[in-house]
Coordinates of C-alpha atoms in Angstrom, one line a residue:
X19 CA 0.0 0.0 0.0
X20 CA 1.3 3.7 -0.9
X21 CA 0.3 6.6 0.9
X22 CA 0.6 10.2 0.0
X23 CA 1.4 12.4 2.9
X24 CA -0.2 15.0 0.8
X25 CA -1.2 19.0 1.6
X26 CA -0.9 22.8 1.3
X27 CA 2.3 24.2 1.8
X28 CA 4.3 24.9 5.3
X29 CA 1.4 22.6 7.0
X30 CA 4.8 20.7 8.7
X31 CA 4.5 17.5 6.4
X32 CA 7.9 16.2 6.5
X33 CA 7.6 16.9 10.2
X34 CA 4.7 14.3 10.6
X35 CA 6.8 12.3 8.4
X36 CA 9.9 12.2 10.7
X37 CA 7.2 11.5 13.6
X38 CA 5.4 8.6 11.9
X39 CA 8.4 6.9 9.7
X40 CA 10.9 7.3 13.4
X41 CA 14.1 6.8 13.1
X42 CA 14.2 3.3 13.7
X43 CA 12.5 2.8 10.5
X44 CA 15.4 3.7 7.2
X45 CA 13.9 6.3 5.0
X46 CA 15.2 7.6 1.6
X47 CA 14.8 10.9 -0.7
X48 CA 14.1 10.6 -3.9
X49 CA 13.5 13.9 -6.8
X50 CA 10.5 13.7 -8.9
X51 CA 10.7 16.7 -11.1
X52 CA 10.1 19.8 -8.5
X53 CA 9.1 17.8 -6.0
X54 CA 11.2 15.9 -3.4
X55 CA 10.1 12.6 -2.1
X56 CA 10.7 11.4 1.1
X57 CA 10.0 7.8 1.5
X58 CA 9.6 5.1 4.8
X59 CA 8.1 1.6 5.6
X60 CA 6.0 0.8 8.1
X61 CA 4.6 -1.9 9.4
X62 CA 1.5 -2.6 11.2
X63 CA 2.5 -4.5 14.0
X64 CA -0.8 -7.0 14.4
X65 CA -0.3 -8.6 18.3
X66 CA -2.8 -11.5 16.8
X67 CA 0.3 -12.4 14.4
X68 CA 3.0 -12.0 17.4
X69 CA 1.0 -14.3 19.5
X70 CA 0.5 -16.4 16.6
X71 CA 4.3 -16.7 16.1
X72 CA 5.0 -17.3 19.5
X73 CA 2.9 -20.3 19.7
X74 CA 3.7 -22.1 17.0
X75 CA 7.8 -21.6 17.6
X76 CA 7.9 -19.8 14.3
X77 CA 11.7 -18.7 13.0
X78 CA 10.2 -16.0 11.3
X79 CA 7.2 -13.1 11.8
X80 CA 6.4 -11.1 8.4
X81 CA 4.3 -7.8 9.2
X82 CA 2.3 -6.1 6.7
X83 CA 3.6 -3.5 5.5
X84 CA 2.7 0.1 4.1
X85 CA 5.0 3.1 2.0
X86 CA 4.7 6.4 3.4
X87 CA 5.4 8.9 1.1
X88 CA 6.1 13.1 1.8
X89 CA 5.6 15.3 -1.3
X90 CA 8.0 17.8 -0.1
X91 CA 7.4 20.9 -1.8
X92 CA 10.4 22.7 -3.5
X93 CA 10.3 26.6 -2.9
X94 CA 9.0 27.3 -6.6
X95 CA 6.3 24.3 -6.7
X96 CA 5.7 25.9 -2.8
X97 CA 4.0 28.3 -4.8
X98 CA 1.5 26.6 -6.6
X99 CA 0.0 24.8 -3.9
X100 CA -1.1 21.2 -4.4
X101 CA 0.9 19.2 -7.4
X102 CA -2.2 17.0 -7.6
X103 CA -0.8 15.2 -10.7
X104 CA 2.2 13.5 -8.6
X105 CA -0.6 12.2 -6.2
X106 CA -3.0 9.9 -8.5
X107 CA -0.7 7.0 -8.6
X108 CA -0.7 6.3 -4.8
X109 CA -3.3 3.9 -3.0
X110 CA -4.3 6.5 -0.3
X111 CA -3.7 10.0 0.4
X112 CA -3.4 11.9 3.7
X113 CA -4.2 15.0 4.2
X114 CA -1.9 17.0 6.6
X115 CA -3.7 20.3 8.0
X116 CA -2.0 23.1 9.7
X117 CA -3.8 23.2 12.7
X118 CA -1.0 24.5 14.9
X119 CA -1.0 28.0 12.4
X120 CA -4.0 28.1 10.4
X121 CA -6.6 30.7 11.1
X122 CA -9.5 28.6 9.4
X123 CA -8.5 24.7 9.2
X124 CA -11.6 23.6 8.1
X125 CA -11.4 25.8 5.9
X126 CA -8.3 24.4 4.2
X127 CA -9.2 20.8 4.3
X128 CA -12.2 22.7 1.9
X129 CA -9.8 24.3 -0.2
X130 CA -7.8 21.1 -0.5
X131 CA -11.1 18.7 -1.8
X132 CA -11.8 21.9 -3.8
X133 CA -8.4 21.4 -6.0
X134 CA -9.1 17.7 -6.4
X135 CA -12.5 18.1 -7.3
X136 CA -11.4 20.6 -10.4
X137 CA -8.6 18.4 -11.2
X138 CA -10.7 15.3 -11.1
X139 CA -13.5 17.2 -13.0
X140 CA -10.9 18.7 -15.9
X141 CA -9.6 14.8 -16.2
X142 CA -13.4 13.4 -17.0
X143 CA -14.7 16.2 -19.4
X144 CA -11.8 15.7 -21.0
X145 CA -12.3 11.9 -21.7
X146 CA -16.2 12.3 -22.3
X147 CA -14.9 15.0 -25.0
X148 CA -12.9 12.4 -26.5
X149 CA -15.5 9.7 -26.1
X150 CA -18.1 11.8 -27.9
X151 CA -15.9 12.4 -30.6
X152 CA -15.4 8.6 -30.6
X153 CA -19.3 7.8 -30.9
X154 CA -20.1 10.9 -33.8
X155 CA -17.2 9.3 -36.1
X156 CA -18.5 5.9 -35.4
X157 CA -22.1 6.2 -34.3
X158 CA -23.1 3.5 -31.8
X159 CA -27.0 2.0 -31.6
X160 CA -26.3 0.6 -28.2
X161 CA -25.5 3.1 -24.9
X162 CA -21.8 3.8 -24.0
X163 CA -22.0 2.7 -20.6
X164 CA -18.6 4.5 -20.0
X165 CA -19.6 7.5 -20.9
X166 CA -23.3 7.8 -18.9
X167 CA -20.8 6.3 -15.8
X168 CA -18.4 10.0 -16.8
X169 CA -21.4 12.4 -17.3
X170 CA -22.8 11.2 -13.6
X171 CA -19.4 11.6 -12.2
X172 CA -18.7 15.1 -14.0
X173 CA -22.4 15.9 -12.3
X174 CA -21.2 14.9 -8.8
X175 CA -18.0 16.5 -9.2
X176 CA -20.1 19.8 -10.4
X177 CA -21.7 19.7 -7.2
X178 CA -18.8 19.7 -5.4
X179 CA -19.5 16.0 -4.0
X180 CA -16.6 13.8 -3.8
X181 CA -16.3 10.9 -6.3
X182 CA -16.3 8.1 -3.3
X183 CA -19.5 9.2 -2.2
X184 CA -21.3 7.7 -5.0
X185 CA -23.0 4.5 -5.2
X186 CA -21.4 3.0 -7.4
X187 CA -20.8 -0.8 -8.5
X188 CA -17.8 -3.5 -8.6
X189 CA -17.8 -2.6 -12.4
X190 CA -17.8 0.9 -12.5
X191 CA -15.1 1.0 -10.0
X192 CA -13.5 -1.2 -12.5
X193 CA -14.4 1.3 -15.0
X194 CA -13.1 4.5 -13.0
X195 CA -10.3 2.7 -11.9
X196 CA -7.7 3.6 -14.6
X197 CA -8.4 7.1 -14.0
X198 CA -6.8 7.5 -10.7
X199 CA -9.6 9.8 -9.7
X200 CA -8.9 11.8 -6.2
X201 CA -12.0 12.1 -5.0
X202 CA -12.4 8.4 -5.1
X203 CA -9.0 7.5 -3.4
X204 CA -9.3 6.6 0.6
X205 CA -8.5 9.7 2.7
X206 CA -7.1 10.7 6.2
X207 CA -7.0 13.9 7.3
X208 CA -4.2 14.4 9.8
X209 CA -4.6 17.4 12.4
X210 CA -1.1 18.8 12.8
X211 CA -1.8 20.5 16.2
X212 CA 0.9 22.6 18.7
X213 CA 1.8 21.3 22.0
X214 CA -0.9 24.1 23.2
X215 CA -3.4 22.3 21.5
X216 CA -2.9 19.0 22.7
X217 CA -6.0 19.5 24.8
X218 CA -8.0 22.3 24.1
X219 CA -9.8 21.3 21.3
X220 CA -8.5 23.7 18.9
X221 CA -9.2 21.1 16.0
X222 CA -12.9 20.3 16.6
X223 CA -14.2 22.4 13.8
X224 CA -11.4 20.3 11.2
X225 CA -12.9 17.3 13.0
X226 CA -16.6 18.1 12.3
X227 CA -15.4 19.3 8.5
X228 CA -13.8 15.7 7.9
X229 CA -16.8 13.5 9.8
X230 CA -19.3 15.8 7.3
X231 CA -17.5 14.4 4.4
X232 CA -16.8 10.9 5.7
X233 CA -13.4 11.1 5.8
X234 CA -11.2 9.5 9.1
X235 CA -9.7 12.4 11.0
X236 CA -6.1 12.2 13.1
X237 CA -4.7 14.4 15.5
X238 CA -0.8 14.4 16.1
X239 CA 1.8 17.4 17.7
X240 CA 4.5 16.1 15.5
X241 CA 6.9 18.3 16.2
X242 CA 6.4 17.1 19.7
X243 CA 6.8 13.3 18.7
X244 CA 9.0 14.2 16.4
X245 CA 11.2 15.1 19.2
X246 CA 10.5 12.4 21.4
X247 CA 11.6 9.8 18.4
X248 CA 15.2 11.5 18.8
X249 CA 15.2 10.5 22.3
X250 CA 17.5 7.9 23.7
X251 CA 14.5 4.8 24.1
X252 CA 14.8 4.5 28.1
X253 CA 13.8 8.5 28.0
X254 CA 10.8 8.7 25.8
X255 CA 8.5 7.1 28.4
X256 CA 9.7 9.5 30.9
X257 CA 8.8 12.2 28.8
X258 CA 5.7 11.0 27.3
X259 CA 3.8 10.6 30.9
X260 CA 5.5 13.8 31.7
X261 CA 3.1 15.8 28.6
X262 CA 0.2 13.6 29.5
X263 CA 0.5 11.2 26.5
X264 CA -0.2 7.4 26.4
X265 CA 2.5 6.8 23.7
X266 CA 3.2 8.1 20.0
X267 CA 0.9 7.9 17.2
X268 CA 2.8 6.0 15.0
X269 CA 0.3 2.5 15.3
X270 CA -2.7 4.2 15.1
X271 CA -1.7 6.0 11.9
X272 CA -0.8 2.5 10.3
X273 CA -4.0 0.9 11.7
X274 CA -6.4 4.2 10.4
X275 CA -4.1 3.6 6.8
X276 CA -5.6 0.0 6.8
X277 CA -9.3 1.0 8.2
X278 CA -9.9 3.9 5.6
X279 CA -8.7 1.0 2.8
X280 CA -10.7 -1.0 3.9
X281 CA -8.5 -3.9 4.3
X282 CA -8.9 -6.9 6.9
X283 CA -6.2 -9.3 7.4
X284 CA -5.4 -12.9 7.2
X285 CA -2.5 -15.0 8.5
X286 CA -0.7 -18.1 6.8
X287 CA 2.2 -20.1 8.3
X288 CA 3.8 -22.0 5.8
X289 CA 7.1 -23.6 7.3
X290 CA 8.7 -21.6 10.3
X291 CA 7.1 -18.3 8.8
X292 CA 4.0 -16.8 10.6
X293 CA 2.8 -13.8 8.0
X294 CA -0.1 -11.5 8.0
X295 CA -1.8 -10.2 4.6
X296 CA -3.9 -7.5 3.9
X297 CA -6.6 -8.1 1.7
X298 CA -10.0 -5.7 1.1
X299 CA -12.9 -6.3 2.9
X300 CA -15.5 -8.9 0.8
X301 CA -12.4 -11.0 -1.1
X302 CA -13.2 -14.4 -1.6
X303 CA -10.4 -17.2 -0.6
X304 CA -9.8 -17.1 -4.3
X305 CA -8.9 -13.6 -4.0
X306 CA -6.7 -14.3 -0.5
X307 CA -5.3 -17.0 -2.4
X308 CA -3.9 -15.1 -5.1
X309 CA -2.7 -12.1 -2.5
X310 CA -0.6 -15.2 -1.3
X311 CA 0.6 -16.4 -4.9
X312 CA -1.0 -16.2 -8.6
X313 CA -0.3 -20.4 -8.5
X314 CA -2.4 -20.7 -5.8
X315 CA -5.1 -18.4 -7.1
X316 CA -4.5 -20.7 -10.6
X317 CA -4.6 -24.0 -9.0
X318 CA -6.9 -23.3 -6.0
X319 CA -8.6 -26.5 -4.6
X320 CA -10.0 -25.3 -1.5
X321 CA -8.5 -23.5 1.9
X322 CA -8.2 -24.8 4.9
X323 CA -9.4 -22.1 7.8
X324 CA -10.0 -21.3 11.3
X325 CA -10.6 -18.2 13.1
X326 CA -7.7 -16.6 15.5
X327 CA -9.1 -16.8 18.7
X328 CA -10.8 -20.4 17.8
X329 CA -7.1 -21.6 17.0
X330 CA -5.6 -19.5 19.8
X331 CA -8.0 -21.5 22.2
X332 CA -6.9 -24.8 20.9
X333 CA -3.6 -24.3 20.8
X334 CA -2.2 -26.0 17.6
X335 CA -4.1 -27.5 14.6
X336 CA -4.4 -30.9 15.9
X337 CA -5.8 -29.7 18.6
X338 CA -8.5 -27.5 15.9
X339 CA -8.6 -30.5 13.9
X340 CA -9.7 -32.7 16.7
X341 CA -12.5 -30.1 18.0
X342 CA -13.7 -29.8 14.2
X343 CA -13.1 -26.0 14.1
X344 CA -10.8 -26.2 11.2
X345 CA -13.4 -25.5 8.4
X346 CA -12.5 -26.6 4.7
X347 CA -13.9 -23.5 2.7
X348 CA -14.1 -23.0 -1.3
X349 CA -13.5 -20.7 -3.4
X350 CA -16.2 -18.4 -3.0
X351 CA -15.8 -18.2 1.0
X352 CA -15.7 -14.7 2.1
X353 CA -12.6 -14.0 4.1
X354 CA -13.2 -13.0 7.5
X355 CA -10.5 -10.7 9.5
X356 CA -8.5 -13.1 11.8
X357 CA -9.1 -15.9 9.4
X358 CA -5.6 -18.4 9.7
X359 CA -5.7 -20.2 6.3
X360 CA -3.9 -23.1 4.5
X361 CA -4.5 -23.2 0.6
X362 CA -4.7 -26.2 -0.9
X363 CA -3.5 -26.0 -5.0
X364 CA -2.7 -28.0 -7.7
X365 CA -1.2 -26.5 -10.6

C-alpha cells in the first residue's frame, strides 16, 4: 500500500513524516521533477500475528507493511500549492492540515477537496470530449456505458461532491479505476496541532469538516513526537507521561491507513514463517489466495481455515482438527479478518 502524505504548503508534512516513519525505520529521498520525495516503511504491527508466532515456535514473523510517502514541496512548486498530478498513482492520500497555524483549518481541508475536485473534474470532461468524438465518427446504436458512468461523475464533481461518495458498483469502480480519480482515493486527514493544543480542542471544527464528508480524522503534535523519536529509548517514556501522552501515534496512523482502505487481514504459516496479509474487505479465498501467490489463485482447490481466537483456544491444529473448528472452505468463501488459512493447490 502507498500513501501520499499530501497537503498545502508549510502545513509541517515532512515533520509528521519524521514523527510517523521514526528513526528506527530507514527512509530515503528521492526527486521527482520539482518535487522531493521522502519515503519510509511501516509496518503494522498485528499482536494477533505476534502471539500467533510465539505459539507455533515460528523462526520468522512477516508484518504487513505500508510506504509512506512526503511530497515535499520545492520553494518554486511551494508556490503553486497542491501538485495534484504526482498524487494519482498512490493507494491513499493523507491530508496534513496546519492546525497549529492556520486561522480557518476547516477551511483548508475545503480548499484542498476543492483542488481535487477541479482536477478530477478537468480529467473526465476531458475523456467524455474524446468519447463523444469517438461515438459521432462511429455512431453507436447501443449506450456507451462508460460515458453515462463519466457524465454522472462530472455531475457529482459539479456539485462539489466527492467521487467516493457515490454508489457506485464493482464494475464501475473497475471502469473508474484507470483514471486514478482523487476524490475516489481513501482519505485521512491528519490534524497537525501545537503542544498548546494537545488538549484544548483547537481542532474540533477540522474534525466536524472531515466527519461531514466521511473522511477518518487524526490528530498528532508532530513536532512534539517528532522530538521524542530522537530520544535515547529508556527517555521517551519519561517524557511521554510527563506531557500527558499514552504513547506516540505511530500504530494508530498504520491501523487508520488500513481502516480507511478498507482492508482486513489474514494469517498463513507456511514452514517456520507466521505472516499476516492485507486483503479488502468482501475478497473471496480465491482472491486471498492469489494475495498469497498467482499459483495458488490458478490451482486453487480449497483453503483450509480457522478463526484466530478459535485456534488460539486450541492451541495448535491438531488440537483444531480434533475439535472440528478447522473449516475446509471454497472458493467463493468470504474472508473473515483473523481468518488463519492453508490453501490447498494443484497446478
Amino acid at each position: 500500500m502507498k500513501i501520499a502524505l499530501c497537503g498545502l504548503p508549510f502545513t509541517g508534512k515532512s515533520t509528521v513524516f519524521k514523527a510517523v516513519v521514526g528513526k528506527t525505520t530507514q527512509a530515503k529521498s528521492a526527486c521527482s521533477g520539482k518535487i522531493q520525495l521522502n519515503i519510509g516503511t511501516l509496518e503494522l504491527k498485528d499482536e494477533r500475528l505476534q502471539k500467533l508466532g510465539e505459539l507455533l515456535q515460528s523462526e520468522k514473523i512477516t508484518y504487513p507493511k505500508i510506504n509512506l510517502v512526503d511530497l515535499a514541496h520545492s520553494s518554486e512548486s511551494a508556490q503553486k500549492g497542491l501538485e495534484t498530478s504526482y498524487i494519482r498513482e498512490f493507494d491513499c492520500l493523507a491530508l496534513v492540515i496546519a492546525v497549529f497555524s492556520s486561522p480557518n483549518p476547516a477551511g483548508d481541508l475545503i480548499n484542498i477537496l476543492a483542488e481535487f475536485i477541479l482536477a478530477d473534474l478537468e480529467l473526465v470532461q476531458s475523456r467524455i470530449t474524446r468519447l463523444n468524438k469517438e461515438r459521432k465518427a462511429k455512431p453507436k446504436k447501443e449506450a456507451d456505458s462508460e460515458l453515462a458512468l463519466l457524465e454522472r461523475c462530472q455531475q457529482a464533481l459539479e456539485q462539489e461532491q466527492l467521487i467516493q461518495d457515490l454508489e457506485l458498483s464493482v464494475e464501475e469502480l473497475k471502469v473508474l479505476a484507470g483514471f486514478q480519480l482523487l476524490t475516489l482515493k481513501p482519505m485521512l486527514v491528519i490534524a497537525n496541532i501545537s503542544e498548546e493544543q494537545l488538549n484544548n480542542g483547537k481542532a474540533k471544527s477540522l474534525k466536524d469538516q472531515s466527519r461531514e464528508r466521511g473522511l477518518s480524522f487524526f490528530a498528532i503534535c508532530a513536532k512534539l513526537e517528532a522530538e521524542i523519536e530522537e530520544l535515547p529509548e529508556k527517555e521517551q517514556a519519561v517524557f511521554m507521561r510527563e506531557m500527558g501522552l499514552n504513547g506516540l501515534s505511530r500504530d494508530k496512523f498504520i491501523e487508520l491507513c488500513f481502516q480507511v482502505k478498507k482492508q482486513i487481514l489474514f494469517f498463513t504459516v507456511v514452514g517456520k514463517e507466521a505472516r499476516a496479509w492485507p486483503l479488502a474487505c468482501g475478497a473471496t479465498a480465491l482472491e486471498a489466495a492469489g494475495a498469497v501467490h498467482s499459483d495458488m489463485q490458478r490451482g486453487f482447490i480449497r483453503a483450509e481455515a480457522i478463526n484466530y481466537q478459535d485456534f488460539i483456544n486450541c492451541g495448535s491444529f491438531a488440537q483444531a482438527k480434533e475439535r472440528g473448528l478447522l473449516r475446509l472452505e471454497g472458493k467463493d468463501y468470504l474472508v473473515q479478518d483473523g481468518d488463519i488459512i492453508n490453501f490447498k493447490f494443484s497446478v
